Coordinates of C-alpha atoms and ligand atoms in Angstrom, one line a residue:
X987 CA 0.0 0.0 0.0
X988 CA 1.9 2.5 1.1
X989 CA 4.6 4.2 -1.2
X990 CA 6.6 7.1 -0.9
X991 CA 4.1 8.7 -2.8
X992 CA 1.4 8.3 -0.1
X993 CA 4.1 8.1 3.1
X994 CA 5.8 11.4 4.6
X995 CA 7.9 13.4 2.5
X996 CA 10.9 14.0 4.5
X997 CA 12.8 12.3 7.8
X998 CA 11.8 15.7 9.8
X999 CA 7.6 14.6 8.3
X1000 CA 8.1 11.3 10.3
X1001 CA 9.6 12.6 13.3
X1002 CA 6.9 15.0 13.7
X1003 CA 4.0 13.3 12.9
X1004 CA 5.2 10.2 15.0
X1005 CA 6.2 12.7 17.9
X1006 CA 2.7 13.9 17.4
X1007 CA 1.2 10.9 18.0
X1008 CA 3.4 9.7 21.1
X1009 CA 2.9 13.4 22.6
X1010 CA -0.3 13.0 23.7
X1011 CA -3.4 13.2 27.2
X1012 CA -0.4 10.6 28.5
X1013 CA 2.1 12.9 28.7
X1014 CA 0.2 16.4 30.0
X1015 CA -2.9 14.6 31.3
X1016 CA -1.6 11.2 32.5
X1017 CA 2.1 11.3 33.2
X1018 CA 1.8 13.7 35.8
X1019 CA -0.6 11.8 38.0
X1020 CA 0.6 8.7 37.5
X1021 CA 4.1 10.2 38.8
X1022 CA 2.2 11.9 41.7
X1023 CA 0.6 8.8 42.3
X1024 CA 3.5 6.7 42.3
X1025 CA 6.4 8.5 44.3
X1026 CA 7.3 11.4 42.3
X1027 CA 10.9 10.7 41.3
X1028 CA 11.0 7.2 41.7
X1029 CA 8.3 7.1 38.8
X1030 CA 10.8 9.0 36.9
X1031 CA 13.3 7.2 37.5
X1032 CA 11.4 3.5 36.6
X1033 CA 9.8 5.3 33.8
X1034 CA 13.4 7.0 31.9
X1035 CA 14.5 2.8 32.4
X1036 CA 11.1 1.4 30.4
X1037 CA 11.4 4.5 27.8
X1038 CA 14.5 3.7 26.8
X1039 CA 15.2 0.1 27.0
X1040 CA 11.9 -1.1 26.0
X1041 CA 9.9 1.5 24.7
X1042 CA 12.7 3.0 22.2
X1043 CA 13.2 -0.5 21.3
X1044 CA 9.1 -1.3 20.3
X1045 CA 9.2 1.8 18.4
X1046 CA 12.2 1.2 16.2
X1047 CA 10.4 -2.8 16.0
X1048 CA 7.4 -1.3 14.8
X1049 CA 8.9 1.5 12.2
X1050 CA 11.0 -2.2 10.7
X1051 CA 8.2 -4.1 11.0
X1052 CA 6.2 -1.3 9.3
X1053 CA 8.5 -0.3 6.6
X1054 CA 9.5 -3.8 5.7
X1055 CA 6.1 -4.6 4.8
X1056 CA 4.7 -1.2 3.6
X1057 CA 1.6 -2.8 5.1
X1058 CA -1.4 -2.2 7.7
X1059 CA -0.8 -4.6 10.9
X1060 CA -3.1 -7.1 10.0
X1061 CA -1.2 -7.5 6.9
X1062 CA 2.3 -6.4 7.7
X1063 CA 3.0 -9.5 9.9
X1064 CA 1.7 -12.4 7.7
X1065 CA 3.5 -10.6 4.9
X1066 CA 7.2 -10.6 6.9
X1067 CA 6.2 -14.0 8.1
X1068 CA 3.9 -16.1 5.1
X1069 CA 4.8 -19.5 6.8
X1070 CA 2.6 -18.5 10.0
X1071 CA -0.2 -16.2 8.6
X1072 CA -1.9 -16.4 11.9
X1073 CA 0.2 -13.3 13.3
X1074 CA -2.3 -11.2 12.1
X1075 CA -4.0 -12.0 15.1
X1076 CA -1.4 -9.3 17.0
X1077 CA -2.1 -6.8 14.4
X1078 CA -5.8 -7.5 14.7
X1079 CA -5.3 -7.1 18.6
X1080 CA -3.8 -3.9 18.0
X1081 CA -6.5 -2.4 15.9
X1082 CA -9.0 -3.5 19.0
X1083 CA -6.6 -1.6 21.5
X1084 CA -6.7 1.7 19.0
X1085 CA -10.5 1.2 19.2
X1086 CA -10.3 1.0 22.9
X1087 CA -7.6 4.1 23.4
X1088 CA -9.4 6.0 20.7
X1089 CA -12.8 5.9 22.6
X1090 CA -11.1 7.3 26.3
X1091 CA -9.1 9.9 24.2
X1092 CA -12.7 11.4 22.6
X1093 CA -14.3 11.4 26.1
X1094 CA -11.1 13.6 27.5
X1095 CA -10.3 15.7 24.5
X1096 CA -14.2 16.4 24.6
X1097 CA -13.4 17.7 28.5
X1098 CA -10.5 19.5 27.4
X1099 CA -12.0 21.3 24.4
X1100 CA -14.9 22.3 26.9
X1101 CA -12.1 23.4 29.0
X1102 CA -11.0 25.5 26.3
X1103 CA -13.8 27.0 25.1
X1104 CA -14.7 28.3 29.1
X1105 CA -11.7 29.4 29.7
X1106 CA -12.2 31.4 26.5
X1107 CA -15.7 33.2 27.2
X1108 CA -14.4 33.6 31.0
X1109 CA -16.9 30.8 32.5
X1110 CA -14.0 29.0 34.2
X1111 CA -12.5 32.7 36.0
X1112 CA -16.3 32.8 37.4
X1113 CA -15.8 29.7 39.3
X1114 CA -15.4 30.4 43.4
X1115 CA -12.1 28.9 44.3
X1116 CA -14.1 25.6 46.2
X1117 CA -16.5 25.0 42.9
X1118 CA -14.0 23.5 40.9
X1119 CA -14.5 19.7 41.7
X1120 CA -18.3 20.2 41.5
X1121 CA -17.9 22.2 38.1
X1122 CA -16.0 19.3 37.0
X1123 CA -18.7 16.7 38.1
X1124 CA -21.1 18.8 36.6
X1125 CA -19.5 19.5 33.5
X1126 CA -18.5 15.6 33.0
X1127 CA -21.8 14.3 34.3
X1128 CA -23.9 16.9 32.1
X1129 CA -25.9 15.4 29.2
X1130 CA -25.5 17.1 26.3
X1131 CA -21.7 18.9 27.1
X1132 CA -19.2 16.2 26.4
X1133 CA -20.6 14.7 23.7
X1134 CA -21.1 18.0 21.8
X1135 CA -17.3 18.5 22.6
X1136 CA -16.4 15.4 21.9
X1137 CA -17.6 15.5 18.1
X1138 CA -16.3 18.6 17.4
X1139 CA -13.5 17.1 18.4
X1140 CA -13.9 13.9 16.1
X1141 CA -14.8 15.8 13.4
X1142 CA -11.7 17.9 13.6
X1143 CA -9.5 14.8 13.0
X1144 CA -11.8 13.5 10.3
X1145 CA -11.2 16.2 8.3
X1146 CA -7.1 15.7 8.9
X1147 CA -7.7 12.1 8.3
X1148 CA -9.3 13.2 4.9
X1149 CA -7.1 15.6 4.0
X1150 CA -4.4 12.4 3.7
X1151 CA -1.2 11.9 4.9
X1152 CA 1.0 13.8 3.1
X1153 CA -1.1 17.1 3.4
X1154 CA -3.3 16.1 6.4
X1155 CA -1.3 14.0 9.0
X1156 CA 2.0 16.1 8.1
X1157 CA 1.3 19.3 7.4
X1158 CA -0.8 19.5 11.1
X1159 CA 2.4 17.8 12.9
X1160 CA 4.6 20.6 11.4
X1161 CA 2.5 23.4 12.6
X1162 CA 1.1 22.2 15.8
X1163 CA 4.5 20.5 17.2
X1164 CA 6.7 23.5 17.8
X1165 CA 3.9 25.6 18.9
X1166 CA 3.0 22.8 21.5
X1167 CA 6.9 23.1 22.4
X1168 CA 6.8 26.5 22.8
X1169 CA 3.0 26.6 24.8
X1170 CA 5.0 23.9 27.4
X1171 CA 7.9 26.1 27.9
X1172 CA 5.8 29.0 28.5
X1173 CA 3.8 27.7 30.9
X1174 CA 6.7 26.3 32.5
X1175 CA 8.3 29.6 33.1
X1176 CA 5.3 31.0 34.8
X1177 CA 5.2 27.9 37.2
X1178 CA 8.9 27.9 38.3
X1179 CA 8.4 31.6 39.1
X1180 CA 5.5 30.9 41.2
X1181 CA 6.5 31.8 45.0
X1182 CA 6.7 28.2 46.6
X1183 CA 7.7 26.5 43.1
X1184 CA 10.5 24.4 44.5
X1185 CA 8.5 22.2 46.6
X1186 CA 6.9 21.2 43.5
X1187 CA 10.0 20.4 42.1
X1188 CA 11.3 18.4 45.0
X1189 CA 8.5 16.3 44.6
X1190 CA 9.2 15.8 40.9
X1191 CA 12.9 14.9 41.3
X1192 CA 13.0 13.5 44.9
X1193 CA 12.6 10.3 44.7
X1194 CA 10.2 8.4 47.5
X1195 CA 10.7 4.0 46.5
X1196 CA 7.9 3.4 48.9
X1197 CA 5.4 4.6 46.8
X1198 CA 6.4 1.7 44.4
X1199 CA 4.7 -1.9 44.1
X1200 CA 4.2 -4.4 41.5
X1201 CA 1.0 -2.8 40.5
X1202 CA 2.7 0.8 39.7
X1203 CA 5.5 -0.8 37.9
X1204 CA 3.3 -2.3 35.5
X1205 CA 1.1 1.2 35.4
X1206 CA 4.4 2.8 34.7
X1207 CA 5.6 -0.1 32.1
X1208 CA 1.8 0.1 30.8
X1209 CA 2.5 4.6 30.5
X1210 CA 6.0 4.3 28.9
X1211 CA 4.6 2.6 26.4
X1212 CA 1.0 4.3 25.6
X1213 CA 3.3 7.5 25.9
X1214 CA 5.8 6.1 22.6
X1215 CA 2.2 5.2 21.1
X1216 CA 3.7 1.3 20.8
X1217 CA 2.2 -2.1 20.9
X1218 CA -0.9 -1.5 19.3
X1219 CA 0.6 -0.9 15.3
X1220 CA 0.3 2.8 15.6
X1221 CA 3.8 2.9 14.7
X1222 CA 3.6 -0.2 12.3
X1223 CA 1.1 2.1 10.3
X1224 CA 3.5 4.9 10.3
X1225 CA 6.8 3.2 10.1
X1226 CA 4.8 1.8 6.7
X1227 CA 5.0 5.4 5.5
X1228 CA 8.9 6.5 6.2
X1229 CA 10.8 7.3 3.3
X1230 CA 13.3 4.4 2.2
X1231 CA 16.5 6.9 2.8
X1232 CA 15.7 7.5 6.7
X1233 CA 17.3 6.6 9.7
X1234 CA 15.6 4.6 11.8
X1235 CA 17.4 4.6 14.9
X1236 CA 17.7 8.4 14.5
X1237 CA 14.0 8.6 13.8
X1238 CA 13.5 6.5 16.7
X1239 CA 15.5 8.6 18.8
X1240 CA 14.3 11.7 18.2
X1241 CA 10.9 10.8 18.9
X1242 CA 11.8 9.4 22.0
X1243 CA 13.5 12.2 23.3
X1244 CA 10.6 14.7 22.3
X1245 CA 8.4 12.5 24.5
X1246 CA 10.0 12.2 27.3
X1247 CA 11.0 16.1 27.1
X1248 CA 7.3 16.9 26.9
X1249 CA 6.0 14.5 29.7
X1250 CA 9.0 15.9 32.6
X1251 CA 8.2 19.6 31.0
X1252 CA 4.6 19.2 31.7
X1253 CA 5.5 17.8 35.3
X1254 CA 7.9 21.1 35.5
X1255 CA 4.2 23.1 34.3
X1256 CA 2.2 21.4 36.4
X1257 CA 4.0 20.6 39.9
X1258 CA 5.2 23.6 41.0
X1259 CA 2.0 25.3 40.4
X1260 CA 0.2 22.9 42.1
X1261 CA 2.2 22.8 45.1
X1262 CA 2.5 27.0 45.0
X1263 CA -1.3 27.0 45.3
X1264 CA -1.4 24.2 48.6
X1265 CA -3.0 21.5 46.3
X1266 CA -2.0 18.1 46.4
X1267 CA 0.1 16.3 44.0
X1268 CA -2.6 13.3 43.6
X1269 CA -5.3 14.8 42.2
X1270 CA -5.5 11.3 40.1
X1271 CA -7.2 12.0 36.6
X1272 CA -9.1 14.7 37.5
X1273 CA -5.5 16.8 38.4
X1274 CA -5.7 18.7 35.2
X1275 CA -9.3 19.7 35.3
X1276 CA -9.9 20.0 38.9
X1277 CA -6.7 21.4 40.5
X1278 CA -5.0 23.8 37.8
X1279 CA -7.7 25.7 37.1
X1280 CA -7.8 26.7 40.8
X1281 CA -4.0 27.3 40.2
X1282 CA -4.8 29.2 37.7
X1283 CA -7.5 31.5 39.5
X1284 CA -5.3 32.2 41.9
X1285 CA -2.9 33.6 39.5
X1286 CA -5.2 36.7 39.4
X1287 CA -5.7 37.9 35.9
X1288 CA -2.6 36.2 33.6
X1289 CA -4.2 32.8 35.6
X1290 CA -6.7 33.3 32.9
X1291 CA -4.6 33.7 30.0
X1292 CA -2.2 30.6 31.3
X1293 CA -5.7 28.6 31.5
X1294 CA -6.3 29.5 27.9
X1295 CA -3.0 28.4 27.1
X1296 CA -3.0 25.6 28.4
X1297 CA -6.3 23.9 27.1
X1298 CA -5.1 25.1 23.8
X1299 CA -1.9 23.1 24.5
X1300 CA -3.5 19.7 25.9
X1301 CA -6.1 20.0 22.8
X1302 CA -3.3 20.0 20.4
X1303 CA -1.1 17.1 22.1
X1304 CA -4.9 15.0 21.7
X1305 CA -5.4 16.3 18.2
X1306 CA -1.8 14.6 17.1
X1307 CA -2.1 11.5 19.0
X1308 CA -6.0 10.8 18.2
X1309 CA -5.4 11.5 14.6
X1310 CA -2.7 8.7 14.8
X1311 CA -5.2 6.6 16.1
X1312 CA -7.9 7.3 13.3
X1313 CA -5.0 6.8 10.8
X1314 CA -4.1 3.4 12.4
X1315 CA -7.6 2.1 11.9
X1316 CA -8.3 3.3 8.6
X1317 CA -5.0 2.5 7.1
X1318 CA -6.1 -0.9 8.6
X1319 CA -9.3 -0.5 6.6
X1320 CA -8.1 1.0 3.4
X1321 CA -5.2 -1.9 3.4
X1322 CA -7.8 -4.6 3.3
X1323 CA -9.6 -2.7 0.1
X1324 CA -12.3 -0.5 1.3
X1325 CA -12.2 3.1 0.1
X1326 CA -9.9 5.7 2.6
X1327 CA -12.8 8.0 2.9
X1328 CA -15.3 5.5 4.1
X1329 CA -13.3 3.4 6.2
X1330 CA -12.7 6.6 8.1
X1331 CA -16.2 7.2 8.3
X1332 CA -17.0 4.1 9.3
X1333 CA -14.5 4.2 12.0
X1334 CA -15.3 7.7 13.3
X1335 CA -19.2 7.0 13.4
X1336 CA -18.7 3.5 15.1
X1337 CA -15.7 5.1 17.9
X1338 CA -18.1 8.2 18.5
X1339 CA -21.2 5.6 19.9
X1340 CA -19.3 3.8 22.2
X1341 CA -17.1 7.2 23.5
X1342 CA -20.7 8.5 24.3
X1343 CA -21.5 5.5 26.0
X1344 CA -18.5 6.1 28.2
X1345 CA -18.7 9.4 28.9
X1346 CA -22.2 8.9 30.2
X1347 CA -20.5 6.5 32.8
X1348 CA -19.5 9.3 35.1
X1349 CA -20.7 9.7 38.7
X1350 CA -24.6 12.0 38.0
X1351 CA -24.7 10.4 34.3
X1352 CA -27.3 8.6 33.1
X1353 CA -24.8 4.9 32.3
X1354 CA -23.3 6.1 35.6
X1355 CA -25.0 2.8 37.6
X1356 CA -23.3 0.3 35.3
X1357 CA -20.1 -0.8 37.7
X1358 CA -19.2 -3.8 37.3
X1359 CA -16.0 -4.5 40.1
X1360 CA -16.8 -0.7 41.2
X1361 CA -15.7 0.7 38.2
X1362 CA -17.2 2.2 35.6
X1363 CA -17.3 1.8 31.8
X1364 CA -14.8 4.8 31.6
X1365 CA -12.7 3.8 34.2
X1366 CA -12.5 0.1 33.1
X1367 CA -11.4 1.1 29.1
X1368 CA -8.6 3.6 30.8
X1369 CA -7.3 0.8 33.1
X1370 CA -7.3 -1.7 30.1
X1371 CA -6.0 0.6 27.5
X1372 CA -3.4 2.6 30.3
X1373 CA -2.0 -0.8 31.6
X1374 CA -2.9 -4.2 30.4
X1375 CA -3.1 -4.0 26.4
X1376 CA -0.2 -2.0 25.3
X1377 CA 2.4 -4.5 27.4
X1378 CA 0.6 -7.4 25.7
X1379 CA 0.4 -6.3 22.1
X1380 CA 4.2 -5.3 22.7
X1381 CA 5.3 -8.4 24.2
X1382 CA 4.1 -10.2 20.9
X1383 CA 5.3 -7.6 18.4
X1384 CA 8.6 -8.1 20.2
X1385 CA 8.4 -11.8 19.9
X1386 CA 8.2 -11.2 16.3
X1387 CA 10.7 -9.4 15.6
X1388 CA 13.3 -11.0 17.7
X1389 CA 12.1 -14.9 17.1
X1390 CA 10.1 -15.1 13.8
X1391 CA 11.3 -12.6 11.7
X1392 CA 14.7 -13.5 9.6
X1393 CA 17.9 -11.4 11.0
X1394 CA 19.3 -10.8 8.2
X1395 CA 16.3 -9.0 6.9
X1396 CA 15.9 -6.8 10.3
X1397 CA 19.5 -6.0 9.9
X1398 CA 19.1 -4.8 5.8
X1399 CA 16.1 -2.8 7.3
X1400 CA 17.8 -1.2 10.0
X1401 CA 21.0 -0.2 8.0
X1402 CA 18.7 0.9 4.7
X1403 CA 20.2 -2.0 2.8
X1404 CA 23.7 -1.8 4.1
X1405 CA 24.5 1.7 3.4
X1406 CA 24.1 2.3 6.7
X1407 CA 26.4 1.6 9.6
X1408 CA 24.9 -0.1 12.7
X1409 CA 27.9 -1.3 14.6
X1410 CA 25.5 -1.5 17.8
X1411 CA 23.1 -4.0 16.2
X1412 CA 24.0 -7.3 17.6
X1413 CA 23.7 -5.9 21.3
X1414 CA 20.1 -4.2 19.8
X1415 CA 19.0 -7.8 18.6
X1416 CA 20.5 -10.2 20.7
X1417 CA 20.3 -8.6 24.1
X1418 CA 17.8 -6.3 24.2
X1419 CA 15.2 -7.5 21.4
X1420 CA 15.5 -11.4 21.7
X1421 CA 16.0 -11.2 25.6
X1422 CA 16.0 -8.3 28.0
X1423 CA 12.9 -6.2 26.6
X1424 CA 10.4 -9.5 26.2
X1425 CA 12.0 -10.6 29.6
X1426 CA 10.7 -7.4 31.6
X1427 CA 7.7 -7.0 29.5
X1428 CA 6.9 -10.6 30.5
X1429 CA 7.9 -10.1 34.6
X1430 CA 6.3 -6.8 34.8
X1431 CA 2.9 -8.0 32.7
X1432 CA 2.3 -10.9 35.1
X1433 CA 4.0 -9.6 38.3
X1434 CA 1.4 -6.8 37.9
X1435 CA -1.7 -9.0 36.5
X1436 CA -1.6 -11.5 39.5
X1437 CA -1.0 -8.1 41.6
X1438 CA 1.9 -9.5 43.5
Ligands
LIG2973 N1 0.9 8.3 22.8 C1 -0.3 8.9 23.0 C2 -0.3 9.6 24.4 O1 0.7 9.6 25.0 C3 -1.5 8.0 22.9 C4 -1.6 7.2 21.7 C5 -1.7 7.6 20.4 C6 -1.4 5.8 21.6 N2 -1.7 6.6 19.6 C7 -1.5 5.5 20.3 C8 -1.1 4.9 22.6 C9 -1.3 4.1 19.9 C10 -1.0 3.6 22.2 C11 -1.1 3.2 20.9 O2 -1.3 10.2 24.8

């Protein structure tokens, strides 16, 4: 399917677009509470470790596994691999997670545009100081709100999707990444300069290990790699569009390092502020929509402009990342032969019922009875998608790459068909591919499943 006439133009098109999708809600919106949930530092510290020996790794997996077969996941593995067709099944698994992911990611970008839109016509600055968990009930619990949010939202990224790749997908990655980059260092300027800003960052970089179990190793294992968008064919999708004459590694690494950059910046934004205006740190998921708004408020008249800012900013971060996830499912679509422009259709009208469906499972709504375990709907898709699926799906695209897929032709991928150096491959594929990565996916998947 894809060619370089329908892929990204350039290297810098791929780093973008694939930065896009892994700066996302997990790095502004989830990162920071899972880190305040977790022990501060010591998340960091476990998280840098997953990022780069495991997540790096899925990504470059995915871009060869992508490229190789210029295929869709339900194709690209049975096309590496024609002996054992069943490994579509993985890629098939993935497009179930991107279903899953794509549904929570409406239902908070819906919030977040909301958020937007009343921090622009001055509703939020109305709010007393104490209203802001009840506005945020309110607002998530209200009939009509999130859903109207949550397809403009979706209709948004349908029109990228349509657009293409080339002038859609691309052309929105160049223009919304560096502002995004820009909108993060801003805000974290004002938040360092915020009196009482250090103990925010004490909390960030100090590292407490007895916040730490099994359970948030694998929620961190499970956030390092939603964060790098892996282990769902995402990347298998987009690594189907680089150009023959990039760098893979390079790509990889440059992507990785944007994510990481943006997830401890947002912690730098978020922290300080919190801490300056007496909040706490584990404000879980409603952190971002319950606590900084107050921070802002109390920032007197700039709070307001900050707030505006800052929806903007977590807005954009979903728009890149939820496009990636439309993309995945209709390049899955298109590559089994239905037209681009339906399949995204189809997607986008099928994703939009069951997002409603979730964001009518919050505490006031009207789905809000249906908890089965004590959680609801919502809560039980963000657990799956935040946790369980992306280790799994990873874990198997792993397996792949390290025992079913032929060396030699990793290697020829890696190195652009030998024109490429890659002195550090045999530590890449025998140590950290065939062993160390599906080793620690494997521990931390079970260790944290039988909740040990
Ligand atoms: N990486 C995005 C984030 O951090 C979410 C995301 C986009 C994603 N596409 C994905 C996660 C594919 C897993 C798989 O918010």
């Amino acid at each position: 399917m894809a060619n370089n006439k329908t892929g990204f133009t350039s290297s810098l098109g791929v780093v973008l677009a694939a930065a896009g999708s892994a700066v996302g809600l997990g790095n502004i919106w989830r990162f920071p509470y899972i880190c305040g949930k977790y022990g501060g530092a010591a998340c960091l510290v476990v998280y840098l470790a997953f990022v780069f020996l495991i997540g790096m790794v899925l990504l470059m997996t995915e871009f060869v596994i992508g490229r190789r077969s210029r295929h869709a996941p339900e194709k690209a593995f049975p096309t590496l691999c024609p002996k054992h067709p069943s490994w579509k099944w993985v890629g098939l698994f993935g497009m179930f997670s991107c279903f899953l992911i794509l549904t929570i990611y409406l239902v908070i970008s819906g919030w977040t545009v909301g958020y937007f839109w009343e921090s622009l016509t001055g509703t939020l600055a109305a709010i007393p100081n104490d209203g802001f968990k009840e506005h945020f009930d309110a607002f998530a619990s209200s009939t009509w709100k999130p859903v109207v949010f949550l397809i403009v939202f979706l209709v948004i990224n349908l029109l990228v999707i349509l657009g293409g790749v080339q002038k859609g997908i691309e052309k929105v990655s160049k223009l919304l990444m560096p502002i995004l980059l820009i909108l993060v260092l801003a805000l974290c300027v004002r938040s360092l300069t915020l009196p009482g800003a250090s103990k925010g960052l004490d909390y960030l970089f100090h590292p407490d290990f007895s916040l730490l179990n099994w359970e948030g190793i694998l929620a961190i294992l499970g956030q390092a790699l939603f964060s790098l968008s892996v282990g769902m064919g995402t990347m298998i999708v987009y690594g189907s569009y680089i150009p023959n004459e990039s760098n893979i590694l390079k790509t990889a690494t440059w992507i990785t390092v944007c994510d990481v950059c943006i997830a401890v910046l947002a912690g730098i934004a978020i922290f300080p502020a919190v801490f300056a205006a007496g909040q706490s740190p584990a404000g879980g998921p409603g952190l971002v929509y319950q606590v900084l708004p107050l921070v802002f408020n109390s920032m007197g008249k700039v709070g307001m402009v900050f707030a505006i800012l800052f929806f903007l900013l977590l807005s954009m971060a979903a728009l890149t990342s939820s496009i990636s996830l439309l993309e995945t499912l209709t390049a899955w679509l298109s590559d089994r032969g239905m037209k681009r422009n339906r399949a995204a259709l189809i997607v986008s009208v099928l994703v939009a019922l069951l997002a409603i469906v979730a964001a009518y499972s919050f505490t006031g709504g009207p789905l809000s009875g249906i908890t089965p375990g004590g959680k609801n709907l919502f809560d039980w898709i963000d657990r799956l998608t935040g946790a369980y699926l992306p280790p799994m799906g990873a874990l198997a695209t792993i397996i792949f790459l390290g025992w079913v897929m032929k060396r030699e032709d990793i290697r020829d991928e890696l190195s652009n068909h030998g024109t490429l150096r890659i002195a550090w491959f045999p530590v890449f594929y025998n140590i950290l591919v065939r062993f160390l990565a599906p080793l620690a996916l494997l521990v931390v998947l079970v260790a944290g499943i039988m909740g040990v």
